[in-house]
mmCIF file of N, CA, C and O in Angstrom:
data_model
loop_
_atom_site.group_PDB
_atom_site.id
_atom_site.type_symbol
_atom_site.label_atom_id
_atom_site.label_comp_id
_atom_site.label_asym_id
_atom_site.label_seq_id
_atom_site.Cartn_x
_atom_site.Cartn_y
_atom_site.Cartn_z
ATOM 1 N N GLU A 1 -43.204 -12.802 -56.945
ATOM 2 C CA GLU A 1 -44.382 -14.037 -57.613
ATOM 3 C C GLU A 1 -45.074 -14.039 -57.074
ATOM 4 O O GLU A 1 -46.315 -14.489 -57.765
ATOM 5 N N HIS A 2 -45.083 -14.611 -55.886
ATOM 6 C CA HIS A 2 -46.694 -15.572 -54.940
ATOM 7 C C HIS A 2 -47.499 -14.057 -54.429
ATOM 8 O O HIS A 2 -47.949 -14.632 -52.929
ATOM 9 N N SER A 3 -46.847 -12.421 -54.366
ATOM 10 C CA SER A 3 -47.573 -11.686 -53.800
ATOM 11 C C SER A 3 -48.248 -11.486 -53.645
ATOM 12 O O SER A 3 -49.146 -11.198 -52.908
ATOM 13 N N GLN A 4 -49.836 -12.250 -54.313
ATOM 14 C CA GLN A 4 -51.345 -12.573 -55.009
ATOM 15 C C GLN A 4 -51.758 -14.191 -53.961
ATOM 16 O O GLN A 4 -52.622 -14.580 -54.355
ATOM 17 N N ALA A 5 -51.061 -14.607 -52.839
ATOM 18 C CA ALA A 5 -51.205 -16.236 -52.836
ATOM 19 C C ALA A 5 -52.036 -15.915 -52.009
ATOM 20 O O ALA A 5 -52.626 -14.858 -51.374
ATOM 21 N N ASP A 6 -52.769 -17.184 -52.412
ATOM 22 C CA ASP A 6 -54.832 -17.284 -51.304
ATOM 23 C C ASP A 6 -54.035 -17.876 -50.057
ATOM 24 O O ASP A 6 -52.802 -17.968 -50.061
ATOM 25 N N PRO A 7 -54.412 -17.292 -48.811
ATOM 26 C CA PRO A 7 -54.164 -17.677 -47.335
ATOM 27 C C PRO A 7 -54.938 -18.279 -47.341
ATOM 28 O O PRO A 7 -53.497 -19.381 -46.456
ATOM 29 N N ALA A 8 -54.685 -19.734 -48.064
ATOM 30 C CA ALA A 8 -55.176 -21.057 -47.499
ATOM 31 C C ALA A 8 -53.950 -21.467 -47.885
ATOM 32 O O ALA A 8 -52.771 -21.971 -47.600
ATOM 33 N N VAL A 9 -53.546 -21.344 -49.259
ATOM 34 C CA VAL A 9 -51.211 -21.653 -49.552
ATOM 35 C C VAL A 9 -50.380 -21.008 -48.531
ATOM 36 O O VAL A 9 -49.027 -22.413 -48.197
ATOM 37 N N LEU A 10 -50.858 -19.803 -48.572
ATOM 38 C CA LEU A 10 -49.897 -19.365 -47.070
ATOM 39 C C LEU A 10 -49.805 -19.708 -45.457
ATOM 40 O O LEU A 10 -49.148 -20.231 -45.236
ATOM 41 N N ARG A 11 -51.289 -20.624 -45.340
ATOM 42 C CA ARG A 11 -50.979 -20.901 -44.137
ATOM 43 C C ARG A 11 -50.493 -22.572 -44.297
ATOM 44 O O ARG A 11 -50.076 -22.943 -43.422
ATOM 45 N N LEU A 12 -50.857 -23.161 -44.796
ATOM 46 C CA LEU A 12 -50.062 -23.894 -45.540
ATOM 47 C C LEU A 12 -48.582 -24.178 -45.458
ATOM 48 O O LEU A 12 -46.909 -24.937 -45.199
ATOM 49 N N GLY A 13 -48.212 -23.616 -46.227
ATOM 50 C CA GLY A 13 -46.488 -22.839 -46.155
ATOM 51 C C GLY A 13 -46.015 -22.791 -45.083
ATOM 52 O O GLY A 13 -44.958 -23.489 -44.720
ATOM 53 N N GLU A 14 -46.676 -21.210 -44.199
ATOM 54 C CA GLU A 14 -46.781 -21.538 -42.951
ATOM 55 C C GLU A 14 -46.073 -23.083 -42.063
ATOM 56 O O GLU A 14 -45.719 -23.413 -41.396
ATOM 57 N N ALA A 15 -47.075 -24.104 -42.315
ATOM 58 C CA ALA A 15 -47.666 -24.906 -41.429
ATOM 59 C C ALA A 15 -46.339 -26.465 -42.333
ATOM 60 O O ALA A 15 -45.677 -26.305 -41.133
ATOM 61 N N LEU A 16 -46.179 -26.260 -43.676
ATOM 62 C CA LEU A 16 -44.690 -26.734 -43.691
ATOM 63 C C LEU A 16 -43.855 -25.903 -43.049
ATOM 64 O O LEU A 16 -43.250 -27.317 -42.807
ATOM 65 N N GLY A 17 -43.416 -25.495 -43.289
ATOM 66 C CA GLY A 17 -42.213 -24.346 -42.655
ATOM 67 C C GLY A 17 -42.022 -24.230 -40.923
ATOM 68 O O GLY A 17 -40.617 -24.875 -41.213
ATOM 69 N N GLU A 18 -43.011 -24.767 -40.444
ATOM 70 C CA GLU A 18 -42.712 -26.040 -38.734
ATOM 71 C C GLU A 18 -42.383 -27.353 -39.281
ATOM 72 O O GLU A 18 -41.441 -28.168 -37.754
ATOM 73 N N VAL A 19 -42.766 -27.519 -39.811
ATOM 74 C CA VAL A 19 -42.981 -29.711 -40.555
ATOM 75 C C VAL A 19 -41.111 -29.748 -41.372
ATOM 76 O O VAL A 19 -40.060 -30.748 -40.534
ATOM 77 N N ILE A 20 -40.880 -29.689 -42.696
ATOM 78 C CA ILE A 20 -40.119 -29.178 -42.842
ATOM 79 C C ILE A 20 -38.400 -28.407 -42.807
ATOM 80 O O ILE A 20 -39.469 -26.655 -43.268
ATOM 81 N N ASP A 21 -37.542 -28.375 -43.747
ATOM 82 C CA ASP A 21 -36.709 -26.955 -43.634
ATOM 83 C C ASP A 21 -37.235 -26.452 -45.121
ATOM 84 O O ASP A 21 -38.020 -27.671 -45.679
ATOM 85 N N GLY A 22 -35.816 -25.111 -45.428
ATOM 86 C CA GLY A 22 -36.290 -24.805 -46.648
ATOM 87 C C GLY A 22 -35.889 -25.226 -47.497
ATOM 88 O O GLY A 22 -36.141 -25.103 -49.480
ATOM 89 N N ALA A 23 -34.489 -26.646 -47.894
ATOM 90 C CA ALA A 23 -34.475 -27.196 -48.947
ATOM 91 C C ALA A 23 -34.768 -28.193 -49.753
ATOM 92 O O ALA A 23 -35.042 -28.390 -50.073
ATOM 93 N N THR A 24 -35.475 -28.823 -48.033
ATOM 94 C CA THR A 24 -36.525 -30.146 -48.133
ATOM 95 C C THR A 24 -37.406 -29.659 -48.674
ATOM 96 O O THR A 24 -38.038 -29.923 -50.547
ATOM 97 N N ARG A 25 -37.932 -28.422 -48.350
ATOM 98 C CA ARG A 25 -39.730 -27.699 -49.485
ATOM 99 C C ARG A 25 -39.071 -27.806 -50.420
ATOM 100 O O ARG A 25 -40.083 -27.542 -51.633
ATOM 101 N N ALA A 26 -37.950 -26.642 -50.991
ATOM 102 C CA ALA A 26 -37.349 -25.641 -51.852
ATOM 103 C C ALA A 26 -36.867 -27.693 -53.226
ATOM 104 O O ALA A 26 -38.039 -27.635 -54.643
ATOM 105 N N GLU A 27 -36.438 -28.794 -52.728
ATOM 106 C CA GLU A 27 -36.520 -29.680 -53.399
ATOM 107 C C GLU A 27 -38.854 -30.632 -54.429
ATOM 108 O O GLU A 27 -38.686 -30.956 -55.564
ATOM 109 N N TRP A 28 -38.716 -30.503 -52.927
ATOM 110 C CA TRP A 28 -40.231 -31.146 -53.759
ATOM 111 C C TRP A 28 -40.484 -29.216 -54.878
ATOM 112 O O TRP A 28 -41.727 -29.847 -54.973
ATOM 113 N N GLY A 29 -41.141 -28.188 -54.086
ATOM 114 C CA GLY A 29 -41.615 -27.667 -55.441
ATOM 115 C C GLY A 29 -41.182 -27.470 -56.243
ATOM 116 O O GLY A 29 -41.259 -27.689 -57.701
ATOM 117 N N ARG A 30 -39.275 -28.511 -56.640
ATOM 118 C CA ARG A 30 -38.478 -28.339 -58.101
ATOM 119 C C ARG A 30 -39.634 -29.447 -58.484
ATOM 120 O O ARG A 30 -39.568 -30.101 -59.990
ATOM 121 N N ARG A 31 -39.642 -31.132 -57.588
ATOM 122 C CA ARG A 31 -40.677 -31.876 -58.356
ATOM 123 C C ARG A 31 -42.121 -31.891 -59.119
ATOM 124 O O ARG A 31 -41.796 -31.943 -59.540
ATOM 125 N N CYS A 32 -42.570 -31.013 -57.782
ATOM 126 C CA CYS A 32 -44.498 -31.017 -58.320
ATOM 127 C C CYS A 32 -43.895 -29.949 -59.906
ATOM 128 O O CYS A 32 -44.518 -30.040 -61.058
ATOM 129 N N LYS A 33 -41.927 -28.627 -60.007
ATOM 130 C CA LYS A 33 -42.558 -28.095 -61.019
ATOM 131 C C LYS A 33 -42.831 -29.694 -63.322
ATOM 132 O O LYS A 33 -43.274 -28.841 -63.505
ATOM 133 N N ARG A 34 -41.733 -30.587 -62.608
ATOM 134 C CA ARG A 34 -40.431 -31.336 -63.576
ATOM 135 C C ARG A 34 -42.807 -32.116 -63.631
ATOM 136 O O ARG A 34 -41.643 -32.953 -64.303
ATOM 137 N N LEU A 35 -43.043 -32.287 -62.624
ATOM 138 C CA LEU A 35 -44.698 -33.302 -63.151
ATOM 139 C C LEU A 35 -45.073 -32.938 -63.994
ATOM 140 O O LEU A 35 -45.817 -33.493 -64.730
ATOM 141 N N LEU A 36 -45.436 -31.400 -63.394
ATOM 142 C CA LEU A 36 -46.268 -30.241 -64.307
ATOM 143 C C LEU A 36 -45.894 -30.111 -66.006
ATOM 144 O O LEU A 36 -46.540 -30.673 -66.687
ATOM 145 N N ASP A 37 -44.360 -30.081 -66.088
ATOM 146 C CA ASP A 37 -44.145 -30.118 -67.399
ATOM 147 C C ASP A 37 -43.958 -31.057 -68.012
ATOM 148 O O ASP A 37 -44.786 -31.157 -68.724
ATOM 149 N N LEU A 38 -43.723 -32.570 -67.238
ATOM 150 C CA LEU A 38 -43.769 -34.011 -67.480
ATOM 151 C C LEU A 38 -45.645 -34.283 -67.896
ATOM 152 O O LEU A 38 -45.704 -34.462 -69.441
ATOM 153 N N GLY A 39 -46.734 -32.780 -67.344
ATOM 154 C CA GLY A 39 -47.622 -33.262 -67.982
ATOM 155 C C GLY A 39 -48.296 -32.693 -69.275
ATOM 156 O O GLY A 39 -48.762 -32.763 -70.026
ATOM 157 N N ARG A 40 -47.410 -31.365 -68.985
ATOM 158 C CA ARG A 40 -48.001 -30.295 -70.248
ATOM 159 C C ARG A 40 -47.227 -31.637 -71.929
ATOM 160 O O ARG A 40 -48.045 -30.639 -72.319
ATOM 161 N N SER A 41 -46.223 -31.319 -71.363
ATOM 162 C CA SER A 41 -46.368 -32.047 -72.341
ATOM 163 C C SER A 41 -46.144 -33.650 -72.942
ATOM 164 O O SER A 41 -46.757 -33.495 -74.458
ATOM 165 N N ARG A 42 -46.796 -34.290 -72.069
ATOM 166 C CA ARG A 42 -47.703 -35.411 -72.386
ATOM 167 C C ARG A 42 -49.010 -35.175 -73.169
ATOM 168 O O ARG A 42 -49.325 -35.543 -74.453
ATOM 169 N N TYR A 43 -49.125 -34.213 -72.572
ATOM 170 C CA TYR A 43 -51.608 -32.995 -72.993
ATOM 171 C C TYR A 43 -50.108 -32.603 -74.032
ATOM 172 O O TYR A 43 -51.365 -33.267 -75.437
ATOM 173 N N LEU A 44 -49.185 -32.470 -74.954
ATOM 174 C CA LEU A 44 -48.940 -31.261 -76.143
ATOM 175 C C LEU A 44 -49.170 -32.994 -76.804
ATOM 176 O O LEU A 44 -49.053 -33.201 -78.493
ATOM 177 N N ALA A 45 -47.386 -33.862 -76.671
ATOM 178 C CA ALA A 45 -47.530 -35.076 -77.621
ATOM 179 C C ALA A 45 -48.406 -36.110 -77.718
ATOM 180 O O ALA A 45 -48.637 -36.682 -79.071
ATOM 181 N N ALA A 46 -50.068 -36.045 -77.017
ATOM 182 C CA ALA A 46 -51.409 -36.883 -77.125
ATOM 183 C C ALA A 46 -51.534 -36.613 -78.388
ATOM 184 O O ALA A 46 -53.282 -36.642 -78.484
ATOM 185 N N ARG A 47 -51.219 -35.121 -77.991
ATOM 186 C CA ARG A 47 -52.300 -34.262 -79.874
ATOM 187 C C ARG A 47 -51.603 -33.798 -80.806
ATOM 188 O O ARG A 47 -51.741 -32.884 -81.474
ATOM 189 N N GLY A 48 -50.882 -34.300 -81.487
ATOM 190 C CA GLY A 48 -49.541 -34.323 -82.148
ATOM 191 C C GLY A 48 -48.705 -33.246 -82.449
ATOM 192 O O GLY A 48 -48.435 -33.174 -84.245
ATOM 193 N N TYR A 49 -48.181 -33.035 -81.679
ATOM 194 C CA TYR A 49 -46.645 -32.541 -81.449
ATOM 195 C C TYR A 49 -45.987 -33.503 -80.938
ATOM 196 O O TYR A 49 -46.208 -33.847 -79.800
ATOM 197 N N ALA A 50 -44.901 -33.010 -81.161
ATOM 198 C CA ALA A 50 -43.586 -33.826 -81.179
ATOM 199 C C ALA A 50 -43.115 -32.528 -79.867
ATOM 200 O O ALA A 50 -43.356 -31.607 -79.722
ATOM 201 N N VAL A 51 -42.080 -33.182 -78.415
ATOM 202 C CA VAL A 51 -42.360 -32.320 -77.418
ATOM 203 C C VAL A 51 -40.863 -32.097 -77.471
ATOM 204 O O VAL A 51 -40.259 -34.087 -77.398
ATOM 205 N N ARG A 52 -40.313 -31.209 -76.945
ATOM 206 C CA ARG A 52 -38.625 -31.368 -76.356
ATOM 207 C C ARG A 52 -38.411 -30.951 -74.539
ATOM 208 O O ARG A 52 -39.203 -29.526 -74.511
ATOM 209 N N LEU A 53 -38.627 -31.515 -73.504
ATOM 210 C CA LEU A 53 -38.368 -30.332 -72.839
ATOM 211 C C LEU A 53 -36.575 -30.126 -72.586
ATOM 212 O O LEU A 53 -35.619 -30.818 -72.278
ATOM 213 N N GLN A 54 -36.300 -28.744 -72.031
ATOM 214 C CA GLN A 54 -35.061 -29.410 -72.048
ATOM 215 C C GLN A 54 -34.724 -27.365 -70.920
ATOM 216 O O GLN A 54 -35.712 -26.504 -70.729
ATOM 217 N N THR A 55 -33.399 -27.558 -70.674
ATOM 218 C CA THR A 55 -33.272 -26.366 -69.670
ATOM 219 C C THR A 55 -32.897 -25.611 -70.521
ATOM 220 O O THR A 55 -32.196 -25.402 -71.656
ATOM 221 N N TYR A 56 -32.200 -24.178 -69.714
ATOM 222 C CA TYR A 56 -31.815 -22.860 -70.968
ATOM 223 C C TYR A 56 -31.071 -21.421 -70.482
ATOM 224 O O TYR A 56 -30.193 -20.908 -71.735
ATOM 225 N N VAL A 57 -30.697 -21.438 -69.570
ATOM 226 C CA VAL A 57 -29.397 -20.766 -68.351
ATOM 227 C C VAL A 57 -29.262 -22.022 -67.629
ATOM 228 O O VAL A 57 -30.768 -23.030 -66.630
ATOM 229 N N PRO A 58 -27.867 -21.905 -66.342
ATOM 230 C CA PRO A 58 -27.558 -22.230 -65.692
ATOM 231 C C PRO A 58 -28.959 -21.998 -64.543
ATOM 232 O O PRO A 58 -29.292 -21.084 -64.241
ATOM 233 N N GLN A 59 -28.629 -22.957 -63.537
ATOM 234 C CA GLN A 59 -29.600 -23.457 -62.373
ATOM 235 C C GLN A 59 -29.207 -21.922 -61.799
ATOM 236 O O GLN A 59 -30.090 -20.753 -60.834
ATOM 237 N N THR A 60 -28.271 -22.058 -61.615
ATOM 238 C CA THR A 60 -27.210 -20.679 -60.786
ATOM 239 C C THR A 60 -27.833 -19.494 -61.581
ATOM 240 O O THR A 60 -28.380 -18.125 -61.379
ATOM 241 N N VAL A 61 -28.614 -19.109 -62.630
ATOM 242 C CA VAL A 61 -29.359 -17.913 -62.603
ATOM 243 C C VAL A 61 -30.698 -17.574 -61.964
ATOM 244 O O VAL A 61 -31.326 -16.898 -62.155
ATOM 245 N N THR A 62 -31.489 -18.896 -62.523
ATOM 246 C CA THR A 62 -32.958 -18.952 -62.743
ATOM 247 C C THR A 62 -33.006 -20.334 -62.318
ATOM 248 O O THR A 62 -32.950 -20.182 -63.125
ATOM 249 N N PRO A 63 -34.073 -20.827 -61.172
ATOM 250 C CA PRO A 63 -34.255 -22.297 -61.077
ATOM 251 C C PRO A 63 -35.658 -22.142 -61.664
ATOM 252 O O PRO A 63 -35.509 -23.425 -62.215
ATOM 253 N N GLU A 64 -35.790 -21.850 -62.620
ATOM 254 C CA GLU A 64 -37.503 -21.360 -63.767
ATOM 255 C C GLU A 64 -36.833 -21.547 -65.032
ATOM 256 O O GLU A 64 -36.836 -20.810 -65.519
ATOM 257 N N ASN A 65 -36.081 -22.354 -64.975
ATOM 258 C CA ASN A 65 -34.245 -22.930 -66.797
ATOM 259 C C ASN A 65 -35.608 -23.924 -66.808
ATOM 260 O O ASN A 65 -34.456 -24.341 -68.320
ATOM 261 N N ARG A 66 -37.188 -24.306 -67.605
ATOM 262 C CA ARG A 66 -36.846 -25.676 -67.592
ATOM 263 C C ARG A 66 -38.207 -24.579 -68.817
ATOM 264 O O ARG A 66 -38.184 -23.602 -69.113
ATOM 265 N N LEU A 67 -38.528 -24.965 -70.456
ATOM 266 C CA LEU A 67 -38.557 -24.706 -71.077
ATOM 267 C C LEU A 67 -39.032 -26.051 -72.397
ATOM 268 O O LEU A 67 -38.212 -26.715 -72.793
ATOM 269 N N ILE A 68 -40.199 -26.130 -71.894
ATOM 270 C CA ILE A 68 -41.146 -26.956 -72.976
ATOM 271 C C ILE A 68 -41.306 -26.351 -74.757
ATOM 272 O O ILE A 68 -41.482 -25.106 -75.183
ATOM 273 N N THR A 69 -40.467 -26.339 -75.225
ATOM 274 C CA THR A 69 -40.827 -26.091 -77.389
ATOM 275 C C THR A 69 -41.159 -28.125 -78.162
ATOM 276 O O THR A 69 -41.566 -29.070 -77.761
ATOM 277 N N ALA A 70 -42.632 -27.811 -79.249
ATOM 278 C CA ALA A 70 -43.662 -27.600 -79.710
ATOM 279 C C ALA A 70 -43.340 -27.952 -79.984
ATOM 280 O O ALA A 70 -43.752 -26.183 -80.746
ATOM 281 N N TRP A 71 -44.102 -28.355 -81.360
ATOM 282 C CA TRP A 71 -43.994 -28.528 -82.500
ATOM 283 C C TRP A 71 -45.022 -28.988 -83.201
ATOM 284 O O TRP A 71 -44.604 -30.276 -82.854
ATOM 285 N N PRO A 72 -45.708 -29.358 -84.339
ATOM 286 C CA PRO A 72 -46.172 -30.168 -85.187
ATOM 287 C C PRO A 72 -45.909 -30.964 -85.217
ATOM 288 O O PRO A 72 -44.555 -30.821 -85.801
ATOM 289 N N ARG A 73 -45.299 -31.778 -85.588
ATOM 290 C CA ARG A 73 -45.409 -33.692 -85.755
ATOM 291 C C ARG A 73 -45.904 -33.175 -87.776
ATOM 292 O O ARG A 73 -46.996 -33.149 -88.010
ATOM 293 N N VAL A 74 -45.075 -34.140 -88.696
ATOM 294 C CA VAL A 74 -45.466 -34.148 -90.019
ATOM 295 C C VAL A 74 -45.929 -35.777 -90.285
ATOM 296 O O VAL A 74 -45.688 -36.586 -89.796
ATOM 297 N N CYS A 75 -47.078 -35.228 -90.371
ATOM 298 C CA CYS A 75 -48.315 -36.738 -91.504
ATOM 299 C C CYS A 75 -47.097 -36.902 -92.472
ATOM 300 O O CYS A 75 -47.478 -36.577 -93.584
ATOM 301 N N VAL A 76 -47.076 -38.257 -92.631
ATOM 302 C CA VAL A 76 -46.261 -38.735 -93.715
ATOM 303 C C VAL A 76 -47.142 -38.635 -94.628
ATOM 304 O O VAL A 76 -47.203 -38.214 -95.436
ATOM 305 N N GLU A 77 -49.045 -39.221 -94.413
ATOM 306 C CA GLU A 77 -49.467 -39.060 -95.566
ATOM 307 C C GLU A 77 -49.637 -37.749 -95.711
ATOM 308 O O GLU A 77 -50.549 -37.474 -97.232
ATOM 309 N N CYS A 78 -49.466 -37.126 -95.754
ATOM 310 C CA CYS A 78 -50.249 -35.334 -96.034
ATOM 311 C C CYS A 78 -49.430 -34.825 -96.472
ATOM 312 O O CYS A 78 -49.300 -33.610 -97.088
ATOM 313 N N ARG A 79 -47.885 -35.259 -96.451
ATOM 314 C CA ARG A 79 -46.608 -34.260 -96.581
ATOM 315 C C ARG A 79 -47.687 -34.519 -99.498
ATOM 316 O O ARG A 79 -47.367 -35.015 -99.464
ATOM 317 N N SER A 80 -46.372 -33.380 -99.405
ATOM 318 C CA SER A 80 -46.524 -33.865 -101.055
ATOM 319 C C SER A 80 -45.955 -34.710 -101.521
ATOM 320 O O SER A 80 -46.005 -34.967 -102.834
ATOM 321 N N ASP A 81 -44.890 -34.422 -101.194
ATOM 322 C CA ASP A 81 -43.508 -34.993 -101.460
ATOM 323 C C ASP A 81 -43.501 -37.030 -101.278
ATOM 324 O O ASP A 81 -42.755 -37.884 -101.741
ATOM 325 N N ALA A 82 -45.033 -37.175 -100.742
ATOM 326 C CA ALA A 82 -44.642 -38.907 -99.819
ATOM 327 C C ALA A 82 -44.875 -39.535 -101.575
ATOM 328 O O ALA A 82 -46.108 -39.409 -102.059
#
């Protein structure tokens, strides 16, 4: 997944590896990904979409188990039966 990583990012990872353990670094990574997912969800919601953030497989299958589902909100004024 990270084979094409930026050398500066690799150096930072090496430096952090000396300061924090792998479990802590993994938890920070999960929290950062959740923050990105929240930002993406809010971006879509601000542009008229209903948004659902969900997991779709157990974390034991893959930690990359987040899914953002979005669909256009129905405009009440635009509906033909309103």
